[in-house]
Amino acid sequence: MGLKFSSIMRVSYALLWALLMTSSLSCKHVDKKTEYLIGFSQCVGSDLWRQTMLEEMKLELSLHPGADFIYADAENSSQRQIAQVKSMLDRGIDLLIISPNEARPLTAIVEQAYNKGIPVIVIDRKTTSSLYTAYVGADNYQLGRMAGTYIGTTLKGHINILEVMGLPGSSPAIERDRGLVDGIKPFSNVTIRSKLYGDWLKVNAKARLLDAKAELPGIDLIFAHNDMMASGASEILHQFHLSEKTKVVGIDALPGAGGGLQMVADKKLYASLLYPTGGKEAIVTAFHILNKEPFARENILESLVIDSSNVQLMKMQWNRIISQQRDIEKEKNLLEEQESIYNNQQTVLDVIVIALVFTVISCGLAFYFLAENRRANRSLEAKNAEILSQRNQLIDLSVKAEAATEAKLNFFTNISHEFRTPLTLIHSPLEDLLKNDKLSATVGKHLKMVHRNTSRLLHLVNQLIDYRKIEYDKQQLRVSENNIVEFIRDIVTSFSQHARKMHIDLRFSTEAKEIGVWFDPNMLDKAFFNLISNAIKFSQKKGQVTVSIYQGEGSIHIDVTDNGIGLAPDEMEKIFDQFYQAEHNDRRGSGIGLALSKEIVRLHGGSIRVKSQKWKGATFTVNLPLGDSHLLAVQKDEQSFNFSDIRSKASYYQFDELQTANLKTLDVFSQPKEHSLLIVEDNPELLAYLNEIFIDEYEVYTATSGNCALTEAYEKVPDLIITDVVIPGFSGKVLAEKIKSDLRTSHIPIVLLTAQVTLEQQIAGIQAMADIYITKPFNREFLLASVKNLIKNRGILKEHFISDISPAEKLPVVHGLDKKFLNDFAGIVEQNLSNDKFNVDDICKIIGISRIQIYRKVKALMGCSITDYILNRRLKKAKYLLNNENHTIAEITYMVGFSNPNYFATVFKNKYGCTPTDFKKKQWPGEF
Ligand code: FRU
């Protein structure tokens, strides 16, 4: 659940982050779209008129958000202004607004900007060039002319004018002067008496007027190119008491304190001509240009004369404008405030929306996973319930199975009890019969075999009954204190003759001569019989078995050690299990002997352990407690053991190994048999019996393990193999697989003879490619008939292969590997028919098996020798050529691999009853 929740959070944060990124990206995108850099180069920024121009610009700019504005003041220096414009160009301005200080010096830099593709708006003053994008300002010529006309029309009598001009070289100064000259032309009473330059500055104007003070009394009107210089003139006139006589006219008519309007109202100036700054218009035009909207190149601003007749009106107008301006300012500030509030609210709203989306998604995911969890829980609960019910069913089943097993075991035990009587009734009369000297050798041999096997059955039945008794606590111990050293020595001694026969060095070692131990001799002997008999059975030939006794603290230990085949770890775990039956006979523990030994030792309060390594022998250690404190009084019963008893009982445990079956061997003088068999069986008696069944009709080879069987099969290539499934080495099924997957032996039929009777086991046998599966106990006649039948079927197959038709066409009845062999074999022969040197060795080399193996294989599959086969193919081809193609007899002789035509003719006649020449004549009569 925690994991799921954290993943919800991770997904949600990723979503939130994506939303924030998207919104911030979109904001950036909008900013970029409206961002311009506008440069404004001002010739001088200190006076009121220019400050008004800048204010107007800023006010208008505030209505166009998203534009950056850089401003530079050249302070009346043309050089400085050039440098400032250059730096603006370097900063990458999108538009230049310039009021050039002087026309000529600034022309080049303005042209340069224009030629770079940067729009240029010239304001108020001009350059000498027409390379600019737009002009904003009043017409200075018209301004001068308006002044001249005004003077001529309003003043009577002769009027002498003194003209105070702006900066020499600046365009308004030049144009205003020209306008004035043209304006007064219609008025003969008006004359320009004198001109001087005030450089647009009050101080300079005053200084020049002082220089010309001698002229002043003769002057009726001073016309200054701006109100600042006009104000200076007014002050000079006042200084020389000429204010009453001489009038002053200026230009600009700025509102506010110190402005021209106020000076006209105060009668310091006679009149002033309105000269709008054009700041607002310049910015409006700039945005038209930048936004690629239509705009006017020449933006000429209107002008008018302001004197005592209209000054009040103008002031009122200006005051209204100013108050409106303030209102606008206020509203603008309010708007900005609102905008900032709006922006904040927008941000808050964005965050709320994002958070809402985030919450909705989180809730959705949480609900989804909750539902998923519930579903998973429900299915888990269902599964749990199912598992629980299955477990209960299993418990029920196992209880039932246990009961069934118990019932079966009881049944087997009871049956085993029942077996005892009939077995005894077979066993005892047999013993009597065997004493009869008149028995024939064969009958005697068979009766001995019956006797041995009845003894073995009795022994097995007794072991099973003993085991069940102990398991049901029905076996009462009858212990007495005896010398265990002597007891074990007697048991070992009873095996010495058997060990000698098996070529095993059996030793007994002890530290003490006498150790008194409480035990039941009639029970404990069975445990040691089993252990010692096993040790001998699983020892190597000429191996060693040692039984040693040593005393520990409170207990004694008896080791039974052999140097035999040993046990793998998984075998050691199961070796004492009652139902453990090893798959191969080369392992210990088949039967119930070890389980019984363990139970007997346990009854004595002891334990039994095994230590072993595969192929390195094994040691079984029996620990028995000393003293009698672990025993009940009822268990105590004086009885001593008797050595002759031990010896007779030991003989039951030596049964298997004592019998070395004598195999009936082939009589060297008898007729050689047509077919051979390989019989694989590790039980010597059964092997002898099988041998006896087949020896009269077949050549019989025998093997007692998987490995030996394989070697024999490769070497002898028999016509059939009979094998037991459980054999030492590898199983009969593995043997069948190996035989069938080897080219040398793949054709050999295999009979699996086994005690494994279940359907599954039989299917596994057939899957291992056995040809037939016969279960033990088998019927002798059935086995004989099955073997005969399999060999006969091979014979039918051979008929196909030696018939006239190519073997490849008849192959489906053959196993895959044999089919391939026959194909290859026929192909090799076919390719070499014309080669007279071609022989069996060539085929062996190509196929890669020995001469004898290929000989036997071909014989088994086709029933003829290789030489006969080749000869047959040669003659068949010759017949075909004689029949179908027009070659000479000599040519055909060589084509089918004969070196001599006479020999070819003889062989051909032997086979087909006429010579090749006669045969050809019958086919091609016209040719001869
Ligand atoms: C201000 C000013 C104005 C005049 C204008 C001419 O610097 O002198 O008074 O009208 O420049 O360019």
JSON list of C-alpha atoms in Angstrom, two decimals, residues 666-762:
[
{"chain": "A", "resi": 666, "resn": "LEU", "atom": "CA", "xyz": [27.88, -73.16, -25.73]},
{"chain": "A", "resi": 667, "resn": "ASP", "atom": "CA", "xyz": [28.92, -76.56, -26.86]},
{"chain": "A", "resi": 668, "resn": "VAL", "atom": "CA", "xyz": [31.86, -75.92, -29.19]},
{"chain": "A", "resi": 669, "resn": "PHE", "atom": "CA", "xyz": [30.95, -78.88, -31.28]},
{"chain": "A", "resi": 670, "resn": "SER", "atom": "CA", "xyz": [27.33, -77.93, -31.78]},
{"chain": "A", "resi": 671, "resn": "GLN", "atom": "CA", "xyz": [26.05, -76.41, -35.01]},
{"chain": "A", "resi": 672, "resn": "PRO", "atom": "CA", "xyz": [26.55, -72.61, -35.21]},
{"chain": "A", "resi": 673, "resn": "LYS", "atom": "CA", "xyz": [23.22, -70.84, -34.53]},
{"chain": "A", "resi": 674, "resn": "GLU", "atom": "CA", "xyz": [21.68, -68.46, -37.06]},
{"chain": "A", "resi": 675, "resn": "HIS", "atom": "CA", "xyz": [20.74, -65.75, -34.56]},
{"chain": "A", "resi": 676, "resn": "SER", "atom": "CA", "xyz": [22.41, -64.33, -31.49]},
{"chain": "A", "resi": 677, "resn": "LEU", "atom": "CA", "xyz": [21.00, -62.81, -28.27]},
{"chain": "A", "resi": 678, "resn": "LEU", "atom": "CA", "xyz": [22.47, -60.61, -25.56]},
{"chain": "A", "resi": 679, "resn": "ILE", "atom": "CA", "xyz": [20.87, -61.19, -22.11]},
{"chain": "A", "resi": 680, "resn": "VAL", "atom": "CA", "xyz": [21.43, -58.49, -19.49]},
{"chain": "A", "resi": 681, "resn": "GLU", "atom": "CA", "xyz": [20.49, -59.51, -15.91]},
{"chain": "A", "resi": 682, "resn": "ASP", "atom": "CA", "xyz": [22.33, -59.03, -12.63]},
{"chain": "A", "resi": 683, "resn": "ASN", "atom": "CA", "xyz": [20.61, -61.79, -10.70]},
{"chain": "A", "resi": 684, "resn": "PRO", "atom": "CA", "xyz": [22.91, -64.76, -11.39]},
{"chain": "A", "resi": 685, "resn": "GLU", "atom": "CA", "xyz": [20.14, -67.32, -11.03]},
{"chain": "A", "resi": 686, "resn": "LEU", "atom": "CA", "xyz": [17.73, -65.56, -13.32]},
{"chain": "A", "resi": 687, "resn": "LEU", "atom": "CA", "xyz": [20.55, -64.99, -15.79]},
{"chain": "A", "resi": 688, "resn": "ALA", "atom": "CA", "xyz": [21.34, -68.69, -15.70]},
{"chain": "A", "resi": 689, "resn": "TYR", "atom": "CA", "xyz": [17.68, -69.51, -16.17]},
{"chain": "A", "resi": 690, "resn": "LEU", "atom": "CA", "xyz": [17.28, -67.18, -19.15]},
{"chain": "A", "resi": 691, "resn": "ASN", "atom": "CA", "xyz": [20.48, -68.52, -20.63]},
{"chain": "A", "resi": 692, "resn": "GLU", "atom": "CA", "xyz": [19.07, -71.99, -20.32]},
{"chain": "A", "resi": 693, "resn": "ILE", "atom": "CA", "xyz": [15.83, -71.02, -22.10]},
{"chain": "A", "resi": 694, "resn": "PHE", "atom": "CA", "xyz": [17.60, -69.66, -25.17]},
{"chain": "A", "resi": 695, "resn": "ILE", "atom": "CA", "xyz": [20.92, -71.51, -25.40]},
{"chain": "A", "resi": 696, "resn": "ASP", "atom": "CA", "xyz": [19.61, -74.35, -27.57]},
{"chain": "A", "resi": 697, "resn": "GLU", "atom": "CA", "xyz": [18.23, -72.11, -30.30]},
{"chain": "A", "resi": 698, "resn": "TYR", "atom": "CA", "xyz": [20.39, -69.00, -30.14]},
{"chain": "A", "resi": 699, "resn": "GLU", "atom": "CA", "xyz": [23.94, -67.97, -29.70]},
{"chain": "A", "resi": 700, "resn": "VAL", "atom": "CA", "xyz": [23.68, -66.34, -26.22]},
{"chain": "A", "resi": 701, "resn": "TYR", "atom": "CA", "xyz": [25.91, -63.58, -24.86]},
{"chain": "A", "resi": 702, "resn": "THR", "atom": "CA", "xyz": [25.40, -62.36, -21.26]},
{"chain": "A", "resi": 703, "resn": "ALA", "atom": "CA", "xyz": [26.11, -59.20, -19.28]},
{"chain": "A", "resi": 704, "resn": "THR", "atom": "CA", "xyz": [25.39, -58.28, -15.64]},
{"chain": "A", "resi": 705, "resn": "SER", "atom": "CA", "xyz": [25.58, -54.47, -15.85]},
{"chain": "A", "resi": 706, "resn": "GLY", "atom": "CA", "xyz": [24.66, -51.65, -18.21]},
{"chain": "A", "resi": 707, "resn": "ASN", "atom": "CA", "xyz": [28.27, -50.87, -19.12]},
{"chain": "A", "resi": 708, "resn": "CYS", "atom": "CA", "xyz": [29.18, -54.48, -19.89]},
{"chain": "A", "resi": 709, "resn": "ALA", "atom": "CA", "xyz": [25.99, -54.83, -21.95]},
{"chain": "A", "resi": 710, "resn": "LEU", "atom": "CA", "xyz": [26.89, -51.83, -24.08]},
{"chain": "A", "resi": 711, "resn": "THR", "atom": "CA", "xyz": [30.42, -53.12, -24.73]},
{"chain": "A", "resi": 712, "resn": "GLU", "atom": "CA", "xyz": [29.06, -56.53, -25.68]},
{"chain": "A", "resi": 713, "resn": "ALA", "atom": "CA", "xyz": [26.44, -54.98, -27.95]},
{"chain": "A", "resi": 714, "resn": "TYR", "atom": "CA", "xyz": [29.04, -52.97, -29.86]},
{"chain": "A", "resi": 715, "resn": "GLU", "atom": "CA", "xyz": [31.40, -55.89, -30.10]},
{"chain": "A", "resi": 716, "resn": "LYS", "atom": "CA", "xyz": [29.03, -58.74, -30.92]},
{"chain": "A", "resi": 717, "resn": "VAL", "atom": "CA", "xyz": [26.18, -56.80, -32.60]},
{"chain": "A", "resi": 718, "resn": "PRO", "atom": "CA", "xyz": [23.61, -59.45, -31.55]},
{"chain": "A", "resi": 719, "resn": "ASP", "atom": "CA", "xyz": [20.29, -59.95, -33.33]},
{"chain": "A", "resi": 720, "resn": "LEU", "atom": "CA", "xyz": [18.29, -59.09, -30.19]},
{"chain": "A", "resi": 721, "resn": "ILE", "atom": "CA", "xyz": [18.85, -57.84, -26.63]},
{"chain": "A", "resi": 722, "resn": "ILE", "atom": "CA", "xyz": [16.87, -58.91, -23.54]},
{"chain": "A", "resi": 723, "resn": "THR", "atom": "CA", "xyz": [17.50, -56.66, -20.58]},
{"chain": "A", "resi": 724, "resn": "ASP", "atom": "CA", "xyz": [16.24, -56.20, -17.04]},
{"chain": "A", "resi": 725, "resn": "VAL", "atom": "CA", "xyz": [15.27, -52.57, -16.17]},
{"chain": "A", "resi": 726, "resn": "VAL", "atom": "CA", "xyz": [17.01, -52.45, -12.79]},
{"chain": "A", "resi": 727, "resn": "ILE", "atom": "CA", "xyz": [20.64, -53.36, -13.45]},
{"chain": "A", "resi": 728, "resn": "PRO", "atom": "CA", "xyz": [23.91, -52.01, -12.01]},
{"chain": "A", "resi": 729, "resn": "GLY", "atom": "CA", "xyz": [25.54, -49.09, -13.85]},
{"chain": "A", "resi": 730, "resn": "PHE", "atom": "CA", "xyz": [22.73, -47.53, -15.81]},
{"chain": "A", "resi": 731, "resn": "SER", "atom": "CA", "xyz": [19.19, -48.77, -16.15]},
{"chain": "A", "resi": 732, "resn": "GLY", "atom": "CA", "xyz": [17.86, -51.01, -18.90]},
{"chain": "A", "resi": 733, "resn": "LYS", "atom": "CA", "xyz": [15.92, -48.02, -20.27]},
{"chain": "A", "resi": 734, "resn": "VAL", "atom": "CA", "xyz": [19.11, -45.99, -20.61]},
{"chain": "A", "resi": 735, "resn": "LEU", "atom": "CA", "xyz": [20.76, -48.99, -22.23]},
{"chain": "A", "resi": 736, "resn": "ALA", "atom": "CA", "xyz": [17.88, -49.18, -24.74]},
{"chain": "A", "resi": 737, "resn": "GLU", "atom": "CA", "xyz": [18.25, -45.46, -25.54]},
{"chain": "A", "resi": 738, "resn": "LYS", "atom": "CA", "xyz": [22.00, -45.80, -26.05]},
{"chain": "A", "resi": 739, "resn": "ILE", "atom": "CA", "xyz": [21.64, -48.87, -28.27]},
{"chain": "A", "resi": 740, "resn": "LYS", "atom": "CA", "xyz": [18.94, -47.25, -30.40]},
{"chain": "A", "resi": 741, "resn": "SER", "atom": "CA", "xyz": [20.81, -44.00, -30.87]},
{"chain": "A", "resi": 742, "resn": "ASP", "atom": "CA", "xyz": [24.06, -45.59, -32.05]},
{"chain": "A", "resi": 743, "resn": "LEU", "atom": "CA", "xyz": [24.37, -46.33, -35.75]},
{"chain": "A", "resi": 744, "resn": "ARG", "atom": "CA", "xyz": [26.24, -49.56, -35.04]},
{"chain": "A", "resi": 745, "resn": "THR", "atom": "CA", "xyz": [23.42, -51.05, -32.94]},
{"chain": "A", "resi": 746, "resn": "SER", "atom": "CA", "xyz": [20.29, -49.02, -33.75]},
{"chain": "A", "resi": 747, "resn": "HIS", "atom": "CA", "xyz": [18.78, -51.91, -35.72]},
{"chain": "A", "resi": 748, "resn": "ILE", "atom": "CA", "xyz": [18.83, -54.36, -32.79]},
{"chain": "A", "resi": 749, "resn": "PRO", "atom": "CA", "xyz": [15.37, -55.13, -31.28]},
{"chain": "A", "resi": 750, "resn": "ILE", "atom": "CA", "xyz": [15.22, -54.78, -27.49]},
{"chain": "A", "resi": 751, "resn": "VAL", "atom": "CA", "xyz": [13.07, -56.70, -24.99]},
{"chain": "A", "resi": 752, "resn": "LEU", "atom": "CA", "xyz": [12.70, -55.01, -21.59]},
{"chain": "A", "resi": 753, "resn": "LEU", "atom": "CA", "xyz": [12.18, -57.66, -18.93]},
{"chain": "A", "resi": 754, "resn": "THR", "atom": "CA", "xyz": [11.20, -56.20, -15.60]},
{"chain": "A", "resi": 755, "resn": "ALA", "atom": "CA", "xyz": [9.39, -56.37, -12.31]},
{"chain": "A", "resi": 756, "resn": "GLN", "atom": "CA", "xyz": [8.19, -52.77, -12.80]},
{"chain": "A", "resi": 757, "resn": "VAL", "atom": "CA", "xyz": [4.60, -53.48, -13.71]},
{"chain": "A", "resi": 758, "resn": "THR", "atom": "CA", "xyz": [2.75, -50.14, -13.70]},
{"chain": "A", "resi": 759, "resn": "LEU", "atom": "CA", "xyz": [1.40, -48.74, -16.96]},
{"chain": "A", "resi": 760, "resn": "GLU", "atom": "CA", "xyz": [3.54, -45.60, -16.57]},
{"chain": "A", "resi": 761, "resn": "GLN", "atom": "CA", "xyz": [6.69, -47.70, -16.19]},
{"chain": "A", "resi": 762, "resn": "GLN", "atom": "CA", "xyz": [5.78, -49.71, -19.27]}
]
